[in-house]
Amino acid sequence: MTWTPDRTTASDTRCVYDPARDPAAATGGADFVAVDVAPSGTDDPAGELDTLAQVCDDGSRAAAGPGDAGVAGFVCRFRSGSVFAAAARGGQVVTVAASAVPSGTTAAQLVVAFTEQLDLLG
């Protein structure tokens, strides 16, 4: 599967990837991954992550990211199959969300991939 940055919805703090093979057809697709970077809204990263985790399906939240390197984070499932991840680091919050699990992959594969990406933040 090839993920193409969708420049029509991207900004300085947001990148959207669409799995469409043809970049011209990448707009308006139902399957996408969005990565957002925003300033932390609080001095309590754990509390902010708890607030973000309210979208998670019950019992699906798992810790991610190397906590000893100044990164706290989690990965979870939401909306019965989509995948969401968040990490707090250095006054910023990074979120990664898949709108749907695209064909050719599974939610479990997305969880592993999102966890690996959060680990790279350290």
JSON list of C-alpha atoms in Angstrom, two decimals:
[
{"chain": "A", "resi": 1, "resn": "MET", "atom": "CA", "xyz": [0.00, 0.00, 0.00]},
{"chain": "A", "resi": 2, "resn": "THR", "atom": "CA", "xyz": [1.27, 3.47, -0.85]},
{"chain": "A", "resi": 3, "resn": "TRP", "atom": "CA", "xyz": [0.41, 6.41, 1.41]},
{"chain": "A", "resi": 4, "resn": "THR", "atom": "CA", "xyz": [0.45, 9.77, -0.33]},
{"chain": "A", "resi": 5, "resn": "PRO", "atom": "CA", "xyz": [0.52, 13.08, 1.58]},
{"chain": "A", "resi": 6, "resn": "ASP", "atom": "CA", "xyz": [-2.73, 14.93, 0.92]},
{"chain": "A", "resi": 7, "resn": "ARG", "atom": "CA", "xyz": [-1.57, 18.50, 0.43]},
{"chain": "A", "resi": 8, "resn": "THR", "atom": "CA", "xyz": [-5.15, 19.85, 0.26]},
{"chain": "A", "resi": 9, "resn": "THR", "atom": "CA", "xyz": [-5.68, 19.24, 3.99]},
{"chain": "A", "resi": 10, "resn": "ALA", "atom": "CA", "xyz": [-2.14, 19.61, 5.32]},
{"chain": "A", "resi": 11, "resn": "SER", "atom": "CA", "xyz": [-0.72, 22.56, 7.25]},
{"chain": "A", "resi": 12, "resn": "ASP", "atom": "CA", "xyz": [2.39, 23.45, 9.23]},
{"chain": "A", "resi": 13, "resn": "THR", "atom": "CA", "xyz": [1.10, 21.36, 12.14]},
{"chain": "A", "resi": 14, "resn": "ARG", "atom": "CA", "xyz": [-0.96, 18.71, 10.36]},
{"chain": "A", "resi": 15, "resn": "CYS", "atom": "CA", "xyz": [-0.14, 16.08, 7.78]},
{"chain": "A", "resi": 16, "resn": "VAL", "atom": "CA", "xyz": [-2.78, 13.88, 6.20]},
{"chain": "A", "resi": 17, "resn": "TYR", "atom": "CA", "xyz": [-1.93, 10.67, 4.36]},
{"chain": "A", "resi": 18, "resn": "ASP", "atom": "CA", "xyz": [-4.37, 9.09, 1.96]},
{"chain": "A", "resi": 19, "resn": "PRO", "atom": "CA", "xyz": [-3.83, 5.47, 0.86]},
{"chain": "A", "resi": 20, "resn": "ALA", "atom": "CA", "xyz": [-5.12, 6.16, -2.64]},
{"chain": "A", "resi": 21, "resn": "ARG", "atom": "CA", "xyz": [-2.71, 4.95, -5.28]},
{"chain": "A", "resi": 22, "resn": "ASP", "atom": "CA", "xyz": [-3.48, 7.91, -7.52]},
{"chain": "A", "resi": 23, "resn": "PRO", "atom": "CA", "xyz": [-2.61, 11.23, -5.79]},
{"chain": "A", "resi": 24, "resn": "ALA", "atom": "CA", "xyz": [-5.21, 12.98, -7.93]},
{"chain": "A", "resi": 25, "resn": "ALA", "atom": "CA", "xyz": [-7.86, 10.75, -6.34]},
{"chain": "A", "resi": 26, "resn": "ALA", "atom": "CA", "xyz": [-6.54, 11.31, -2.81]},
{"chain": "A", "resi": 27, "resn": "THR", "atom": "CA", "xyz": [-9.09, 13.95, -1.85]},
{"chain": "A", "resi": 28, "resn": "GLY", "atom": "CA", "xyz": [-12.26, 12.99, -0.07]},
{"chain": "A", "resi": 29, "resn": "GLY", "atom": "CA", "xyz": [-11.30, 9.37, 0.57]},
{"chain": "A", "resi": 30, "resn": "ALA", "atom": "CA", "xyz": [-12.77, 7.57, 3.57]},
{"chain": "A", "resi": 31, "resn": "ASP", "atom": "CA", "xyz": [-9.45, 6.03, 4.64]},
{"chain": "A", "resi": 32, "resn": "PHE", "atom": "CA", "xyz": [-6.72, 8.34, 5.84]},
{"chain": "A", "resi": 33, "resn": "VAL", "atom": "CA", "xyz": [-4.18, 8.87, 8.58]},
{"chain": "A", "resi": 34, "resn": "ALA", "atom": "CA", "xyz": [-3.81, 12.34, 10.10]},
{"chain": "A", "resi": 35, "resn": "VAL", "atom": "CA", "xyz": [-0.85, 13.45, 12.21]},
{"chain": "A", "resi": 36, "resn": "ASP", "atom": "CA", "xyz": [-1.25, 16.63, 14.27]},
{"chain": "A", "resi": 37, "resn": "VAL", "atom": "CA", "xyz": [1.33, 18.48, 16.36]},
{"chain": "A", "resi": 38, "resn": "ALA", "atom": "CA", "xyz": [0.01, 21.10, 18.78]},
{"chain": "A", "resi": 39, "resn": "PRO", "atom": "CA", "xyz": [1.28, 22.99, 21.80]},
{"chain": "A", "resi": 40, "resn": "SER", "atom": "CA", "xyz": [0.33, 21.33, 25.06]},
{"chain": "A", "resi": 41, "resn": "GLY", "atom": "CA", "xyz": [-2.65, 23.01, 26.67]},
{"chain": "A", "resi": 42, "resn": "THR", "atom": "CA", "xyz": [-1.53, 22.21, 30.20]},
{"chain": "A", "resi": 43, "resn": "ASP", "atom": "CA", "xyz": [1.44, 21.60, 32.47]},
{"chain": "A", "resi": 44, "resn": "ASP", "atom": "CA", "xyz": [0.04, 18.13, 33.18]},
{"chain": "A", "resi": 45, "resn": "PRO", "atom": "CA", "xyz": [0.85, 15.89, 30.16]},
{"chain": "A", "resi": 46, "resn": "ALA", "atom": "CA", "xyz": [-0.63, 12.79, 31.82]},
{"chain": "A", "resi": 47, "resn": "GLY", "atom": "CA", "xyz": [-3.90, 14.61, 32.41]},
{"chain": "A", "resi": 48, "resn": "GLU", "atom": "CA", "xyz": [-3.96, 15.89, 28.86]},
{"chain": "A", "resi": 49, "resn": "LEU", "atom": "CA", "xyz": [-3.40, 12.37, 27.54]},
{"chain": "A", "resi": 50, "resn": "ASP", "atom": "CA", "xyz": [-6.22, 11.11, 29.79]},
{"chain": "A", "resi": 51, "resn": "THR", "atom": "CA", "xyz": [-8.51, 13.72, 28.24]},
{"chain": "A", "resi": 52, "resn": "LEU", "atom": "CA", "xyz": [-7.50, 12.71, 24.70]},
{"chain": "A", "resi": 53, "resn": "ALA", "atom": "CA", "xyz": [-8.01, 9.03, 25.57]},
{"chain": "A", "resi": 54, "resn": "GLN", "atom": "CA", "xyz": [-11.71, 9.64, 26.16]},
{"chain": "A", "resi": 55, "resn": "VAL", "atom": "CA", "xyz": [-12.23, 8.76, 22.48]},
{"chain": "A", "resi": 56, "resn": "CYS", "atom": "CA", "xyz": [-10.81, 5.27, 23.09]},
{"chain": "A", "resi": 57, "resn": "ASP", "atom": "CA", "xyz": [-12.99, 2.18, 23.17]},
{"chain": "A", "resi": 58, "resn": "ASP", "atom": "CA", "xyz": [-13.18, 0.80, 26.71]},
{"chain": "A", "resi": 59, "resn": "GLY", "atom": "CA", "xyz": [-10.22, -1.41, 27.56]},
{"chain": "A", "resi": 60, "resn": "SER", "atom": "CA", "xyz": [-8.29, -0.71, 24.35]},
{"chain": "A", "resi": 61, "resn": "ARG", "atom": "CA", "xyz": [-5.77, 1.87, 25.63]},
{"chain": "A", "resi": 62, "resn": "ALA", "atom": "CA", "xyz": [-2.16, 0.68, 25.81]},
{"chain": "A", "resi": 63, "resn": "ALA", "atom": "CA", "xyz": [0.91, 2.66, 26.85]},
{"chain": "A", "resi": 64, "resn": "ALA", "atom": "CA", "xyz": [3.32, 3.59, 24.07]},
{"chain": "A", "resi": 65, "resn": "GLY", "atom": "CA", "xyz": [6.45, 5.66, 23.78]},
{"chain": "A", "resi": 66, "resn": "PRO", "atom": "CA", "xyz": [9.58, 5.52, 25.93]},
{"chain": "A", "resi": 67, "resn": "GLY", "atom": "CA", "xyz": [8.42, 7.19, 29.15]},
{"chain": "A", "resi": 68, "resn": "ASP", "atom": "CA", "xyz": [11.98, 7.43, 30.46]},
{"chain": "A", "resi": 69, "resn": "ALA", "atom": "CA", "xyz": [12.95, 9.63, 27.49]},
{"chain": "A", "resi": 70, "resn": "GLY", "atom": "CA", "xyz": [10.43, 12.35, 28.33]},
{"chain": "A", "resi": 71, "resn": "VAL", "atom": "CA", "xyz": [7.66, 10.95, 26.18]},
{"chain": "A", "resi": 72, "resn": "ALA", "atom": "CA", "xyz": [4.38, 9.69, 27.53]},
{"chain": "A", "resi": 73, "resn": "GLY", "atom": "CA", "xyz": [1.85, 8.21, 25.15]},
{"chain": "A", "resi": 74, "resn": "PHE", "atom": "CA", "xyz": [-0.76, 5.64, 24.27]},
{"chain": "A", "resi": 75, "resn": "VAL", "atom": "CA", "xyz": [-2.35, 3.81, 21.38]},
{"chain": "A", "resi": 76, "resn": "CYS", "atom": "CA", "xyz": [-5.99, 2.68, 21.36]},
{"chain": "A", "resi": 77, "resn": "ARG", "atom": "CA", "xyz": [-8.89, 1.69, 19.19]},
{"chain": "A", "resi": 78, "resn": "PHE", "atom": "CA", "xyz": [-11.92, 3.90, 18.76]},
{"chain": "A", "resi": 79, "resn": "ARG", "atom": "CA", "xyz": [-15.14, 3.86, 16.81]},
{"chain": "A", "resi": 80, "resn": "SER", "atom": "CA", "xyz": [-15.04, 0.08, 16.79]},
{"chain": "A", "resi": 81, "resn": "GLY", "atom": "CA", "xyz": [-11.89, -0.47, 14.77]},
{"chain": "A", "resi": 82, "resn": "SER", "atom": "CA", "xyz": [-10.15, 2.80, 13.95]},
{"chain": "A", "resi": 83, "resn": "VAL", "atom": "CA", "xyz": [-6.81, 3.50, 15.63]},
{"chain": "A", "resi": 84, "resn": "PHE", "atom": "CA", "xyz": [-5.76, 6.57, 17.62]},
{"chain": "A", "resi": 85, "resn": "ALA", "atom": "CA", "xyz": [-2.45, 7.43, 19.27]},
{"chain": "A", "resi": 86, "resn": "ALA", "atom": "CA", "xyz": [-1.19, 10.39, 21.28]},
{"chain": "A", "resi": 87, "resn": "ALA", "atom": "CA", "xyz": [2.06, 11.41, 22.91]},
{"chain": "A", "resi": 88, "resn": "ALA", "atom": "CA", "xyz": [3.14, 14.39, 25.01]},
{"chain": "A", "resi": 89, "resn": "ARG", "atom": "CA", "xyz": [6.71, 15.61, 24.73]},
{"chain": "A", "resi": 90, "resn": "GLY", "atom": "CA", "xyz": [8.53, 18.86, 25.34]},
{"chain": "A", "resi": 91, "resn": "GLY", "atom": "CA", "xyz": [5.44, 21.06, 25.56]},
{"chain": "A", "resi": 92, "resn": "GLN", "atom": "CA", "xyz": [3.83, 19.48, 22.49]},
{"chain": "A", "resi": 93, "resn": "VAL", "atom": "CA", "xyz": [1.12, 16.92, 21.93]},
{"chain": "A", "resi": 94, "resn": "VAL", "atom": "CA", "xyz": [1.28, 14.68, 18.87]},
{"chain": "A", "resi": 95, "resn": "THR", "atom": "CA", "xyz": [-1.83, 12.78, 17.78]},
{"chain": "A", "resi": 96, "resn": "VAL", "atom": "CA", "xyz": [-2.09, 10.16, 15.05]},
{"chain": "A", "resi": 97, "resn": "ALA", "atom": "CA", "xyz": [-5.49, 8.94, 13.92]},
{"chain": "A", "resi": 98, "resn": "ALA", "atom": "CA", "xyz": [-6.68, 6.53, 11.25]},
{"chain": "A", "resi": 99, "resn": "SER", "atom": "CA", "xyz": [-10.19, 7.29, 10.06]},
{"chain": "A", "resi": 100, "resn": "ALA", "atom": "CA", "xyz": [-10.66, 3.68, 9.05]},
{"chain": "A", "resi": 101, "resn": "VAL", "atom": "CA", "xyz": [-8.57, 0.59, 8.54]},
{"chain": "A", "resi": 102, "resn": "PRO", "atom": "CA", "xyz": [-7.78, 0.53, 4.84]},
{"chain": "A", "resi": 103, "resn": "SER", "atom": "CA", "xyz": [-7.96, -2.66, 2.88]},
{"chain": "A", "resi": 104, "resn": "GLY", "atom": "CA", "xyz": [-4.64, -4.45, 2.77]},
{"chain": "A", "resi": 105, "resn": "THR", "atom": "CA", "xyz": [-3.92, -3.93, 6.47]},
{"chain": "A", "resi": 106, "resn": "THR", "atom": "CA", "xyz": [-5.50, -4.59, 9.87]},
{"chain": "A", "resi": 107, "resn": "ALA", "atom": "CA", "xyz": [-6.20, -2.54, 12.98]},
{"chain": "A", "resi": 108, "resn": "ALA", "atom": "CA", "xyz": [-3.56, -4.61, 14.79]},
{"chain": "A", "resi": 109, "resn": "GLN", "atom": "CA", "xyz": [-0.96, -3.65, 12.18]},
{"chain": "A", "resi": 110, "resn": "LEU", "atom": "CA", "xyz": [-1.88, 0.01, 12.58]},
{"chain": "A", "resi": 111, "resn": "VAL", "atom": "CA", "xyz": [-1.54, -0.26, 16.37]},
{"chain": "A", "resi": 112, "resn": "VAL", "atom": "CA", "xyz": [1.99, -1.67, 15.94]},
{"chain": "A", "resi": 113, "resn": "ALA", "atom": "CA", "xyz": [2.91, 1.00, 13.39]},
{"chain": "A", "resi": 114, "resn": "PHE", "atom": "CA", "xyz": [1.56, 3.85, 15.55]},
{"chain": "A", "resi": 115, "resn": "THR", "atom": "CA", "xyz": [3.41, 2.47, 18.60]},
{"chain": "A", "resi": 116, "resn": "GLU", "atom": "CA", "xyz": [6.65, 2.36, 16.62]},
{"chain": "A", "resi": 117, "resn": "GLN", "atom": "CA", "xyz": [6.14, 5.97, 15.52]},
{"chain": "A", "resi": 118, "resn": "LEU", "atom": "CA", "xyz": [5.55, 7.16, 19.09]},
{"chain": "A", "resi": 119, "resn": "ASP", "atom": "CA", "xyz": [8.70, 5.31, 20.17]},
{"chain": "A", "resi": 120, "resn": "LEU", "atom": "CA", "xyz": [10.64, 7.32, 17.57]},
{"chain": "A", "resi": 121, "resn": "LEU", "atom": "CA", "xyz": [9.63, 10.57, 19.28]},
{"chain": "A", "resi": 122, "resn": "GLY", "atom": "CA", "xyz": [12.03, 9.75, 22.13]}
]
